[in-house]
GROMACS .gro file of C-alpha atoms in nm:
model
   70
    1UNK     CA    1   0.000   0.000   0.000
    2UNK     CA    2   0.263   0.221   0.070
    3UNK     CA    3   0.465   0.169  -0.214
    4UNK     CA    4   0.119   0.250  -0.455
    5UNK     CA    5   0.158   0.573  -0.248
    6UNK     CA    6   0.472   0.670  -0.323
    7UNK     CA    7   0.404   0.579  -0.659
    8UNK     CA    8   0.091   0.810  -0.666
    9UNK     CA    9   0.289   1.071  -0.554
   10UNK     CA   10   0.603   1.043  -0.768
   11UNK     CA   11   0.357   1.032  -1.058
   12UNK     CA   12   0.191   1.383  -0.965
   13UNK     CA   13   0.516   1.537  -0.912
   14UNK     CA   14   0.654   1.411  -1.246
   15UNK     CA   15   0.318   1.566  -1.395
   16UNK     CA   16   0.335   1.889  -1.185
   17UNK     CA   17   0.705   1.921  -1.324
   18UNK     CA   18   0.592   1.846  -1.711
   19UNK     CA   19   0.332   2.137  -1.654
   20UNK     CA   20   0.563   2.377  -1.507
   21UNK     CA   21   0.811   2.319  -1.794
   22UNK     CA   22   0.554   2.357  -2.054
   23UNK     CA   23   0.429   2.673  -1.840
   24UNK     CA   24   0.801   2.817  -1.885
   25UNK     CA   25   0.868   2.723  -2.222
   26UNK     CA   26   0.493   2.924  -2.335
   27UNK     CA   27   0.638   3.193  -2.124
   28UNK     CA   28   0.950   3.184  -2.352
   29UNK     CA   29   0.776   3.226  -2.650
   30UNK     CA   30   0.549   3.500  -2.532
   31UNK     CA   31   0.873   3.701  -2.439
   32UNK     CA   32   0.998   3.629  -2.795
   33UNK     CA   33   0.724   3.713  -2.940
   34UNK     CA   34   0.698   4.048  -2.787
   35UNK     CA   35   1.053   4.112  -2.830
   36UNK     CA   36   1.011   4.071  -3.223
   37UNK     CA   37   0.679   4.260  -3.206
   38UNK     CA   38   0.867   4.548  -3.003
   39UNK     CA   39   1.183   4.560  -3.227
   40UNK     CA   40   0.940   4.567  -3.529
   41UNK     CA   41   0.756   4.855  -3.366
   42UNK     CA   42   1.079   5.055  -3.284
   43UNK     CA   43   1.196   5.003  -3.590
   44UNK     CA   44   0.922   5.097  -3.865
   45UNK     CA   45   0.824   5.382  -3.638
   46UNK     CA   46   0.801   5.713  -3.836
   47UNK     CA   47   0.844   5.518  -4.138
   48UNK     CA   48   0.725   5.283  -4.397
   49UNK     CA   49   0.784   4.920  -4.306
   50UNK     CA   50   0.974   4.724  -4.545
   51UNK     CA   51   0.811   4.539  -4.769
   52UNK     CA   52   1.040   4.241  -4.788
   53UNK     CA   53   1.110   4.210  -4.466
   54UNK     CA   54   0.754   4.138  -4.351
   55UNK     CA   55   0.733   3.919  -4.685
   56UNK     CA   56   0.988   3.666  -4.554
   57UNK     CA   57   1.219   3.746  -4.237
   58UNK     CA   58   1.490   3.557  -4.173
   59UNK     CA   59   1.500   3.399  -3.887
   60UNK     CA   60   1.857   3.405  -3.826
   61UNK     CA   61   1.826   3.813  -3.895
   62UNK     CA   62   1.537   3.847  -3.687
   63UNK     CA   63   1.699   3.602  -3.367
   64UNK     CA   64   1.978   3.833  -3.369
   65UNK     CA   65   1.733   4.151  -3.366
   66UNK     CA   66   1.530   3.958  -3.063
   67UNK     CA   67   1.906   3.912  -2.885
   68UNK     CA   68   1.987   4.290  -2.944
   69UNK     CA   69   1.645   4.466  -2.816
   70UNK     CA   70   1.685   4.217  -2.505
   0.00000   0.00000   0.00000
């Protein structure tokens, strides 16, 4: 019996931990995201936005935009 509760347990605390990993990886992404939505801001303010650039960013260009406005 007390093994099956130790199990029980391990089992929520391996799910509690998968959660809070996802929870920080979607937290990631938001920051990311508003990062590249900020330096986009910044940078087409008071002027036209480039065309190609919104077309097709690179995402190598854009990572290293995200790095710098951070």
């Amino acid at each position: 019996m007390e093994r099956s509760d130790n199990q029980d347990s391990m089992g929520r605390l391996e799910t509690q931990v998968n959660k809070d990993s996802q929870g920080i990886k979607e937290i990631k992404e938001i920051r990311e995201q508003r990062a590249m939505a900020y330096l986009a801001i910044s940078e087409t303010r008071g002027q036209r936005a480039n065309v190609e650039d919104l077309a097709e960013p690179s995402m190598a260009r854009q990572d290293e935009r995200v790095r710098e406005a951070m």
